Short mmCIF file of C-alpha atoms in Angstrom, two decimals:
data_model
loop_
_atom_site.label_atom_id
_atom_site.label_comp_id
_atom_site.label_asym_id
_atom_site.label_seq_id
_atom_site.Cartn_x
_atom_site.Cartn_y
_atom_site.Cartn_z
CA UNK A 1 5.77 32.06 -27.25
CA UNK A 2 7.71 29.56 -25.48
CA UNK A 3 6.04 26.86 -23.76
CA UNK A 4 6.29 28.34 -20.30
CA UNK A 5 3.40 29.59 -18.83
CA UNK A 6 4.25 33.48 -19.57
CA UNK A 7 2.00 36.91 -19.35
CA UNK A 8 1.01 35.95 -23.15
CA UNK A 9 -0.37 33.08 -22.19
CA UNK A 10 -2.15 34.49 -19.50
CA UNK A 11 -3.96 37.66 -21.32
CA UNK A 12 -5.26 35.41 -23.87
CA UNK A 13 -6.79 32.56 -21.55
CA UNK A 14 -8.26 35.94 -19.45
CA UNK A 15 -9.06 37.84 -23.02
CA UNK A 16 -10.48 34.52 -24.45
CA UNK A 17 -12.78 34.02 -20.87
CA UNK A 18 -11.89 36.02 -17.87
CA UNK A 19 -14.35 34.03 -15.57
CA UNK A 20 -12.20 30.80 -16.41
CA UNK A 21 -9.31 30.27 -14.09
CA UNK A 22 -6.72 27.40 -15.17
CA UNK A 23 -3.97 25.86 -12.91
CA UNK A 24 -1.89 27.72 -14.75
CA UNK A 25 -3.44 30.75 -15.07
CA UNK A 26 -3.97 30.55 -11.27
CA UNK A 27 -0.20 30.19 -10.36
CA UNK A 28 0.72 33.19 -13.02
CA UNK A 29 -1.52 35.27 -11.61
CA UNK A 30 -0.19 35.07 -8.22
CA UNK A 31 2.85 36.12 -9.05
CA UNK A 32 1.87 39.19 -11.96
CA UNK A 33 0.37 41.86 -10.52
CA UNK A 34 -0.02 43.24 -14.07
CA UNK A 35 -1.69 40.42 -15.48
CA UNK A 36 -3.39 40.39 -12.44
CA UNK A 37 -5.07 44.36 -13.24
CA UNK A 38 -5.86 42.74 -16.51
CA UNK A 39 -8.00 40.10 -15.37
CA UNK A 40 -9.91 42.44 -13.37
CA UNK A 41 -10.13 45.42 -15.93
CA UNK A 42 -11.31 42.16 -18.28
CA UNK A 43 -13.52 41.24 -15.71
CA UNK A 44 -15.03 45.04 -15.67
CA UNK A 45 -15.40 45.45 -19.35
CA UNK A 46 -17.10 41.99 -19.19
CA UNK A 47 -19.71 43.42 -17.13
CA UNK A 48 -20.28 46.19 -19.36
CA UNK A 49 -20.42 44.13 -21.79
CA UNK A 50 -23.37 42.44 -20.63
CA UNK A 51 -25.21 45.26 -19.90
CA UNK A 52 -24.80 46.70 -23.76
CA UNK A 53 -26.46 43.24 -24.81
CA UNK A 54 -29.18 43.82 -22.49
CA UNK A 55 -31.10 45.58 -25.47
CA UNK A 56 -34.49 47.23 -24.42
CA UNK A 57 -36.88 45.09 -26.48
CA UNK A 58 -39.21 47.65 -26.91
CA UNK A 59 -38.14 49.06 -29.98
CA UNK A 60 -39.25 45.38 -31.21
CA UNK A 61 -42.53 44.71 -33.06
CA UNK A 62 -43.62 48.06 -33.23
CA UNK A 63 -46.54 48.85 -34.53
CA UNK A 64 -46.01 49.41 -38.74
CA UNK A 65 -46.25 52.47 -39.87
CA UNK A 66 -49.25 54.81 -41.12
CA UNK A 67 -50.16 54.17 -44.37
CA UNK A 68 -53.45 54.43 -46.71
CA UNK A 69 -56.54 52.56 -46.63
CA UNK A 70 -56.51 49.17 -47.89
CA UNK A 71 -57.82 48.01 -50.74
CA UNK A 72 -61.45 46.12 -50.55
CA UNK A 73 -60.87 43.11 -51.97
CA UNK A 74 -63.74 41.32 -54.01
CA UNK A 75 -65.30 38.63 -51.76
CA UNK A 76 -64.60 35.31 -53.17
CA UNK A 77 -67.25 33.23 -53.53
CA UNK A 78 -67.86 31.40 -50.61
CA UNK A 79 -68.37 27.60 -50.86
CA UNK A 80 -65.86 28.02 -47.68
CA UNK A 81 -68.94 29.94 -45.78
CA UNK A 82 -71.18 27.40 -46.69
CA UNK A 83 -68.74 24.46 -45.70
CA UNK A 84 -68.95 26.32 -41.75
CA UNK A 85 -72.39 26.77 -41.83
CA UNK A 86 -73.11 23.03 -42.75
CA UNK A 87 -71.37 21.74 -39.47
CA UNK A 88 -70.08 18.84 -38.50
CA UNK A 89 -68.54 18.25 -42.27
CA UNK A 90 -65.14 17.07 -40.81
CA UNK A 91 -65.12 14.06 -38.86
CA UNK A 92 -62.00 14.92 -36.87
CA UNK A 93 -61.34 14.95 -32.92
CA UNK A 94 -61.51 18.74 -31.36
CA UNK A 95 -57.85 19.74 -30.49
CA UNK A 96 -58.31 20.69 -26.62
CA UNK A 97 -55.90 22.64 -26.32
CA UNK A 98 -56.08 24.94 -29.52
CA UNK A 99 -58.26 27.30 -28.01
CA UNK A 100 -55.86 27.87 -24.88
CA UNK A 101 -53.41 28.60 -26.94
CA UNK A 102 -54.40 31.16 -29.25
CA UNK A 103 -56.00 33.06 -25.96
CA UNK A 104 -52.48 32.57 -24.56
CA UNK A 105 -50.88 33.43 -28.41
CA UNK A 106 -53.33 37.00 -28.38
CA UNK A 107 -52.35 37.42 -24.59
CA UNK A 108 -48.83 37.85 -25.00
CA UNK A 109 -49.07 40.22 -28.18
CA UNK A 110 -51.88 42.10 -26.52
CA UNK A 111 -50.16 45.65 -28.18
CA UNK A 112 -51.71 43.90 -31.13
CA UNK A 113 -54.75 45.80 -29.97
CA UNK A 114 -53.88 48.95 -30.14
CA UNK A 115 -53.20 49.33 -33.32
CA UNK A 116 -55.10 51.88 -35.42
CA UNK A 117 -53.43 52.70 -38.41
CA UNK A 118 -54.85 50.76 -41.59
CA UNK A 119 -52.17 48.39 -43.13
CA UNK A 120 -51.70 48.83 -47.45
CA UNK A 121 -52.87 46.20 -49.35
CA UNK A 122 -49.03 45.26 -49.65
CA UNK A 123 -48.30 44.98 -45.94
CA UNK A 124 -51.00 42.57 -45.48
CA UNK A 125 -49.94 40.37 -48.80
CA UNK A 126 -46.67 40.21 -47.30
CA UNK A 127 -47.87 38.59 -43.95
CA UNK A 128 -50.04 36.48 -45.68
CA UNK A 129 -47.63 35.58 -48.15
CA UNK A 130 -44.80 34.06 -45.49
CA UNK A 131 -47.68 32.23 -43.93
CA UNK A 132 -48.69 30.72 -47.40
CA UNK A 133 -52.49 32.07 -46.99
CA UNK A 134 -54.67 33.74 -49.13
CA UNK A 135 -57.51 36.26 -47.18
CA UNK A 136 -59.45 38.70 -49.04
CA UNK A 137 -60.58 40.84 -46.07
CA UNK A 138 -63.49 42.76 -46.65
CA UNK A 139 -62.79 45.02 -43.42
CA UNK A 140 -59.81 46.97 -42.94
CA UNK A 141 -57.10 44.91 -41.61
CA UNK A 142 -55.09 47.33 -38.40
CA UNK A 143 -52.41 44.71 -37.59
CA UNK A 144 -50.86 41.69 -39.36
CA UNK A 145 -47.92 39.26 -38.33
CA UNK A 146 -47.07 36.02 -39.59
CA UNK A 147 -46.64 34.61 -36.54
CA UNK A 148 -45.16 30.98 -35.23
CA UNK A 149 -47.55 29.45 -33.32
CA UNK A 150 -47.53 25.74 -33.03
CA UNK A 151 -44.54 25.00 -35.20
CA UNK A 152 -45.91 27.35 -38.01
CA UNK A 153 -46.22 30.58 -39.17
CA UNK A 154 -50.08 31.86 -38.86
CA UNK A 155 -51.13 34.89 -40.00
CA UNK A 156 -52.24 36.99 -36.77
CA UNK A 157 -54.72 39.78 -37.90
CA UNK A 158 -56.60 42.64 -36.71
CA UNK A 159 -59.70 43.84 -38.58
CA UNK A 160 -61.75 46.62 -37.45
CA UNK A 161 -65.59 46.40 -37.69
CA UNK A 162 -68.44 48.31 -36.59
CA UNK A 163 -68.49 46.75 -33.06
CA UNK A 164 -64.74 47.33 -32.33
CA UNK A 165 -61.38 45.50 -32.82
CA UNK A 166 -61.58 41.31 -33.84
CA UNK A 167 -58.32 39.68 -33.62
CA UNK A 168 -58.22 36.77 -36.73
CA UNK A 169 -56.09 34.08 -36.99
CA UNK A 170 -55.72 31.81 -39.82
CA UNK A 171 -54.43 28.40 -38.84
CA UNK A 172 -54.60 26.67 -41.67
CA UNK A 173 -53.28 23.27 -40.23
CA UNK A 174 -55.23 23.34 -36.83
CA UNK A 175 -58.12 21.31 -38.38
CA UNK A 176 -61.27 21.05 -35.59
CA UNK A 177 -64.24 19.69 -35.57
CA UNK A 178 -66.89 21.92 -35.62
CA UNK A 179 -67.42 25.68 -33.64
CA UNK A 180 -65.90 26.15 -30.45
CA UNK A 181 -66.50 28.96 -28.34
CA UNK A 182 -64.51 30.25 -25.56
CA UNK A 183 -64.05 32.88 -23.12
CA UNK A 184 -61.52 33.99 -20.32
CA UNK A 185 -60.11 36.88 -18.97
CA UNK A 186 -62.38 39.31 -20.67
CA UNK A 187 -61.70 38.14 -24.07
CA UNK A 188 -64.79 35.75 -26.29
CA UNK A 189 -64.03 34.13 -28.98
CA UNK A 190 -65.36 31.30 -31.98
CA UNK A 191 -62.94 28.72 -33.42
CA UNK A 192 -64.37 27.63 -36.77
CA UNK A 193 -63.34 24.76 -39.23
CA UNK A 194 -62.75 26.36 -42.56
CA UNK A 195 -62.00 23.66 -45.25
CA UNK A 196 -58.83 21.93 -43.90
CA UNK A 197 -58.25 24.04 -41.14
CA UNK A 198 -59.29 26.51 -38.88
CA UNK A 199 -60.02 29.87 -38.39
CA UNK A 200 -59.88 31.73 -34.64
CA UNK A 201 -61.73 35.18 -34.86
CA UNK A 202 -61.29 36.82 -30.69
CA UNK A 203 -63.10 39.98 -29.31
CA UNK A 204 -62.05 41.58 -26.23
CA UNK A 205 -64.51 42.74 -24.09
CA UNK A 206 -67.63 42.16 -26.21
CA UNK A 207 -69.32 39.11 -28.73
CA UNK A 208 -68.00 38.19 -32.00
CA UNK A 209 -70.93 38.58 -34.01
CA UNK A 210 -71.86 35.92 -36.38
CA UNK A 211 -72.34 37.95 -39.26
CA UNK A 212 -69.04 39.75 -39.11
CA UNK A 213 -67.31 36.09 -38.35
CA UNK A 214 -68.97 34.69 -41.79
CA UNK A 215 -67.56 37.54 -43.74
CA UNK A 216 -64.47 37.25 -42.18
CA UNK A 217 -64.44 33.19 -42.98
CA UNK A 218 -65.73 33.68 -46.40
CA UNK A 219 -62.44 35.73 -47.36
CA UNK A 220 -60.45 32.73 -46.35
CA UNK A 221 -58.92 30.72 -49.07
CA UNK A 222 -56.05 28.42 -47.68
CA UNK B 1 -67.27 35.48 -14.30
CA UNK B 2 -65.98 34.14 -17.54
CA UNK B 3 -66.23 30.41 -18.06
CA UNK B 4 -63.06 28.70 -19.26
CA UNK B 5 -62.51 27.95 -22.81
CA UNK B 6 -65.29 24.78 -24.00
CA UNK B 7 -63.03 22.23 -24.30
CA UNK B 8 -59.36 23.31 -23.63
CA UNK B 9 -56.93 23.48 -21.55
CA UNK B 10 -54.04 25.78 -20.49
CA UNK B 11 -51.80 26.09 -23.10
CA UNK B 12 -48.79 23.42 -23.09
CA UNK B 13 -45.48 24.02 -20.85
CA UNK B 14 -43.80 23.50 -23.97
CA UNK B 15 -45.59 27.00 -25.30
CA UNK B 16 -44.79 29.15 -22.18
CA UNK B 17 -41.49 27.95 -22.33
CA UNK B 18 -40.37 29.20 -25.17
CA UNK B 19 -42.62 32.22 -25.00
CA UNK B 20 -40.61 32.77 -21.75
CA UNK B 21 -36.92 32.67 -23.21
CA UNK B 22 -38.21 34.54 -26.58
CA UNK B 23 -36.62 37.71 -25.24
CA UNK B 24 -33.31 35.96 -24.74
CA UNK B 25 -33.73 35.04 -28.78
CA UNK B 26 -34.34 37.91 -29.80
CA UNK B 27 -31.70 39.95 -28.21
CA UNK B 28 -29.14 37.46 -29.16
CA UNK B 29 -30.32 37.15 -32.76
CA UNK B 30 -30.32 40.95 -32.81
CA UNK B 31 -26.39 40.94 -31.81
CA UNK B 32 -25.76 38.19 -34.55
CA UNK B 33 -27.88 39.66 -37.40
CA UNK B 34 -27.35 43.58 -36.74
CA UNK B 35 -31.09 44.17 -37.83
CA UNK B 36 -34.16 44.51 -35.98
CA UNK B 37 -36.23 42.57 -38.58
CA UNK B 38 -33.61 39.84 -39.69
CA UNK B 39 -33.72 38.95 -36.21
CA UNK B 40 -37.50 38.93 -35.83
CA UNK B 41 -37.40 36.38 -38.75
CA UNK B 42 -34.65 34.60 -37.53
CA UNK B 43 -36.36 33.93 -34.18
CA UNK B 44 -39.77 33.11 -35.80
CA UNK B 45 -37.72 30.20 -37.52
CA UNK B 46 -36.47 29.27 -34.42
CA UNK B 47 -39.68 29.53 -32.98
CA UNK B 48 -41.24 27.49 -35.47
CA UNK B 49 -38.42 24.29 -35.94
CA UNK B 50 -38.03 24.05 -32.27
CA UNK B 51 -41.89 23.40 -31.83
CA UNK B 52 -41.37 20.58 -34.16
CA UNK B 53 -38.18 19.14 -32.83
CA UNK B 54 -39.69 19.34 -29.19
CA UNK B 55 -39.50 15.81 -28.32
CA UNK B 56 -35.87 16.45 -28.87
CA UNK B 57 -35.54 17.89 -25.87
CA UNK B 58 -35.56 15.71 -23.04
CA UNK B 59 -34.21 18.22 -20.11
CA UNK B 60 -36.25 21.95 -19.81
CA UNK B 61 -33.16 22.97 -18.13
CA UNK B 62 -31.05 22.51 -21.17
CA UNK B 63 -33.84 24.80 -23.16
CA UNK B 64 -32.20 27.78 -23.43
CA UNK B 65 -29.04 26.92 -24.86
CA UNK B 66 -30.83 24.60 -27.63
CA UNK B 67 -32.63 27.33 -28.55
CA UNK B 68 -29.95 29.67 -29.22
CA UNK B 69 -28.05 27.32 -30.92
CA UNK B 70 -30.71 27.10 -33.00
CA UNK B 71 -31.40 30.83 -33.68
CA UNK B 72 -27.60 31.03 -34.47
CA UNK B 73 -28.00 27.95 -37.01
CA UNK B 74 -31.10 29.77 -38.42
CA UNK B 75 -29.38 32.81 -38.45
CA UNK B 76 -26.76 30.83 -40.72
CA UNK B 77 -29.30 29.40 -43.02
CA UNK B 78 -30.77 32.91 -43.58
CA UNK B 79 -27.75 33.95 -44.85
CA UNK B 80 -27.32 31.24 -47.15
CA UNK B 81 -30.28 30.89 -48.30
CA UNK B 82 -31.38 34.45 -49.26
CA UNK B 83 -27.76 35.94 -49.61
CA UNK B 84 -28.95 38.75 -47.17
CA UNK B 85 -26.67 41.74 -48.10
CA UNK B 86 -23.97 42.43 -44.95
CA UNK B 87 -25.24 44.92 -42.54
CA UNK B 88 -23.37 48.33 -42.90
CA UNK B 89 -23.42 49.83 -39.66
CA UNK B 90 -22.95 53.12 -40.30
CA UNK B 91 -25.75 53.53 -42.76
CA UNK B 92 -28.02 51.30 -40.54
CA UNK B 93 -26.88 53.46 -37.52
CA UNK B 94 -27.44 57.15 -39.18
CA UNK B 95 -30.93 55.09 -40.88
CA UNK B 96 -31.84 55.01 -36.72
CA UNK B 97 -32.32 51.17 -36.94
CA UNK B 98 -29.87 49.34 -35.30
CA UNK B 99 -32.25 48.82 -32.11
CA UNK B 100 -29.51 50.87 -29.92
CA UNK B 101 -31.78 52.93 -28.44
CA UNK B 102 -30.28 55.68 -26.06
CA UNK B 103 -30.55 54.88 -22.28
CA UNK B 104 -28.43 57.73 -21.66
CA UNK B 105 -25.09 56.02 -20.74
CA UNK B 106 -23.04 56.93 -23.22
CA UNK B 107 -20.68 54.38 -22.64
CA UNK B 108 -22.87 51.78 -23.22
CA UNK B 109 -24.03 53.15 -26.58
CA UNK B 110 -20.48 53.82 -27.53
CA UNK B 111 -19.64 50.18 -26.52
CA UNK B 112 -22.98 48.92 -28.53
CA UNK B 113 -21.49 50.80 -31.42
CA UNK B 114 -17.92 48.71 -30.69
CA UNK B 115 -19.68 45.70 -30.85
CA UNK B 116 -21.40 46.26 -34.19
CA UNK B 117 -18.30 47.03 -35.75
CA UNK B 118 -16.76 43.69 -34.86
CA UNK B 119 -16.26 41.57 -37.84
CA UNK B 120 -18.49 38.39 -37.69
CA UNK B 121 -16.11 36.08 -36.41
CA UNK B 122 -15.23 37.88 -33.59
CA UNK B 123 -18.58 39.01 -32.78
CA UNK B 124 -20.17 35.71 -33.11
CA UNK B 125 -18.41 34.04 -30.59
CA UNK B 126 -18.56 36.96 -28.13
CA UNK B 127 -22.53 37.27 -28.32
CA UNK B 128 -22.27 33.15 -27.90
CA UNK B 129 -20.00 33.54 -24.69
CA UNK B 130 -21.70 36.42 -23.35
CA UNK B 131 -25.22 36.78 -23.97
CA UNK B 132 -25.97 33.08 -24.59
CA UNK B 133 -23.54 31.93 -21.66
CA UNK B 134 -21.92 29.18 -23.69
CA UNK B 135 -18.30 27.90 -22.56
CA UNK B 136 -15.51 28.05 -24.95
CA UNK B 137 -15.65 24.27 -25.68
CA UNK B 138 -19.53 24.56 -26.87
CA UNK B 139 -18.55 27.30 -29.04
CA UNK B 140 -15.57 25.68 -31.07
CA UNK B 141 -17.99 22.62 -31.12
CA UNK B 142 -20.95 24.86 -32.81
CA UNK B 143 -18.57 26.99 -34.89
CA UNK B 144 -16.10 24.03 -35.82
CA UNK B 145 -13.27 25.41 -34.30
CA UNK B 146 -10.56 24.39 -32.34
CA UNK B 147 -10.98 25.98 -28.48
CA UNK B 148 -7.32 27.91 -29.05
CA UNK B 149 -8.92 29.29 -32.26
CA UNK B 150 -12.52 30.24 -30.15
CA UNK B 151 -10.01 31.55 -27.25
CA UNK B 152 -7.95 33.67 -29.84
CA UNK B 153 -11.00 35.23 -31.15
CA UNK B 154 -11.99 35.97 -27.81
CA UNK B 155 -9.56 37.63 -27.12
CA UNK B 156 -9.24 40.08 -29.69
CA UNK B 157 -13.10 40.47 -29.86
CA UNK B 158 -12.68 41.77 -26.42
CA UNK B 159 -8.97 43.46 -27.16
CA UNK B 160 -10.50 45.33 -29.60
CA UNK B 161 -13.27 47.09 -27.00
CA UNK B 162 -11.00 47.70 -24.65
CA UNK B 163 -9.61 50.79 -26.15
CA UNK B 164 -13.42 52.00 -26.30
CA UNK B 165 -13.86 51.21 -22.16
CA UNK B 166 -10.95 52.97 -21.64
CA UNK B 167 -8.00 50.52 -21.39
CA UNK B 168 -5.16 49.84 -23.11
CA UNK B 169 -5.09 47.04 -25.64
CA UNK B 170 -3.03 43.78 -25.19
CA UNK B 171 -0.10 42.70 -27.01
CA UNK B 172 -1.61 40.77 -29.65
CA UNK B 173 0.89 37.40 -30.10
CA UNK B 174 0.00 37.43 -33.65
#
């Protein structure tokens, strides 16, 4: 190419952006009606362009797929249960704000909910693993995603009981100080300390019951 | 009527910010990775290091392109670190998970297809100029390039779907 400003020049400064307009490009263009159509047929495929990237992200985070009952794991013993029920054990300050956002966290993956298929053994292991957690549920387990939530990834569970649905999460670094309950927007839910963190259990539309909270905590091994 | 949480608050701006731009992510880790669940993981990691680089970020307004600069880094360091096998399209495709579902505009699915065929480096900087609306300085900066080479690219990323919109191809200087 020589170093004139030719129609070279031009269709790669319009392939390479066609929304950028040099000097240059400006004064070639005024004079090349042919470079000229190929700025604007640039411009057009640029346009479908964006569109094609404009994925639907509903094919995201679907649901997994149907698969057989999960194992029952063996309940470990729980010196963890009887940590919780003791209270007040760790002298740390409440994190305000923890509670807000894990009703915020279970807000936006409210699909989460709707899940009714029972995970394998496997799929939950898997989840558990990338979160580095170890939960020997005791109920079957309809939903689990390691999920980031406050700079880590939490496992983000949900077990089915006798009373409905109970979204778990297992924040093993969100340390609090004792129980917390909380409620908004329909859903109820109990933070509890479990050794050095936390455990969130959340019902929508009805109580968490106690009972079904301790068995939930007592499967929790961080 | 419910009372709020004991002892909370609404959760930070930080939070909603990024739960606001996660669709952004995770269409343009999609592009890079060609995989629905790379590019769930991918954004996760982003997810995760930008909560704890937050203070890093002085300007919301500059939010979005920090964050995709980080899902493309992330997207990098998947690579490297787990040796993720290359996507073959055409097995992912007939497989049904590319994440191209129809819309019925077959044009657009034809030109989704045209993307995913690009070879990395031309399709890397495209999805960066494109989707993530990053000039083509910012680009050779993040892909250590020089601008002609991010330019070049450019061009035949988008030389190369012009035949599939129709158009005839430019001379190609090289």
């Amino acid at each position: 190419m020589s170093n004139e400003f030719n129609c070279s020049h031009a269709r790669l400064a319009i392939g390479g952006d066609p929304h950028e307009q040099s000097p240059e490009l400006g004064a070639h263009l005024a004079t090349c009606a042919a470079c000229t159509k190929f700025r604007a047929e640039t411009l057009a495929l640029d346009a479908r362009l964006r569109a094609a990237f404009e994925l639907s992200l509903t094919e995201f985070r679907k649901p997994v797929e149907q698969a057989p009952p999960a194992r029952r794991f063996a309940l470990a013993a729980s010196v963890v249960l009887a940590m919780i029920l003791a209270g007040g054990f760790w002298l740390l300050k409440p994190q305000p704000a923890l509670a807000g956002d894990v009703l915020e966290h279970v807000r936006h993956e409210s699909a989460s909910w709707d899940a009714h298929e029972i995970l394998t053994p496997s799929q939950l292991a898997d989840v558990l693993r990338k979160a580095g957690v170890q939960f020997d549920s005791s109920m079957p387990v309809l939903y689990a995603m390691a999920c980031p939530f406050r700079g880590r990834r939490v496992p983000h569970l949900v077990v089915q009981t006798a009373e409905g649905p109970l979204t778990v999460m297992l924040l093993a670094h969100e340390k609090v100080a004792g129980r917390v309950e909380f409620a908004e927007d329909g859903y109820r839910g109990i933070l509890l300390p479990v050794g050095e963190g936390s455990v969130a259990v959340l019902a929508r539309g009805g109580d968490v019951a106690d009972a079904v909270v301790a068995k939930l905590v007592s499967g929790v091994r961080w | 009527m419910n009372p709020r949480p004991r002892g909370t608050t609404v959760p930070s701006a930080f939070t909603r910010l990024l739960e606001t731009l996660r669709p952004d992510l995770v269409r343009f880790a999609f592009w890079l990775a060609r995989d629905r669940a790379v590019a769930e993981d991918v954004v996760q990691e982003t997810l995760i290091r930008a909560w704890k680089s937050r203070d890093e970020l002085k300007d919301t307004a500059a939010a979005r392109p920090w964050l995709l600069t980080i899902v493309r880094r992330e997207h990098a360091r998947l690579y490297e670190r787990k040796r993720l096998p290359t996507v073959d399209v055409d097995q992912a495709e007939a497989a049904g998970d590319l994440g191209l579902a129809s819309d019925g505009d077959a044009g657009l699915e034809d030109l989704r297809r045209a993307i995913m065929q690009l070879p990395d480096e031309y399709r890397e900087p495209l999805v960066m100029q494109v989707l993530g609306g990053l000039s083509t300085t910012e680009i050779a900066a993040e892909l250590g390039l020089t601008q002609a080479a991010v330019l070049t690219r450019l061009f035949r990323a988008r030389n190369r779907l012009r035949t599939i919109y129709g158009l005839a191809p430019a001379e190609d200087a090289e």
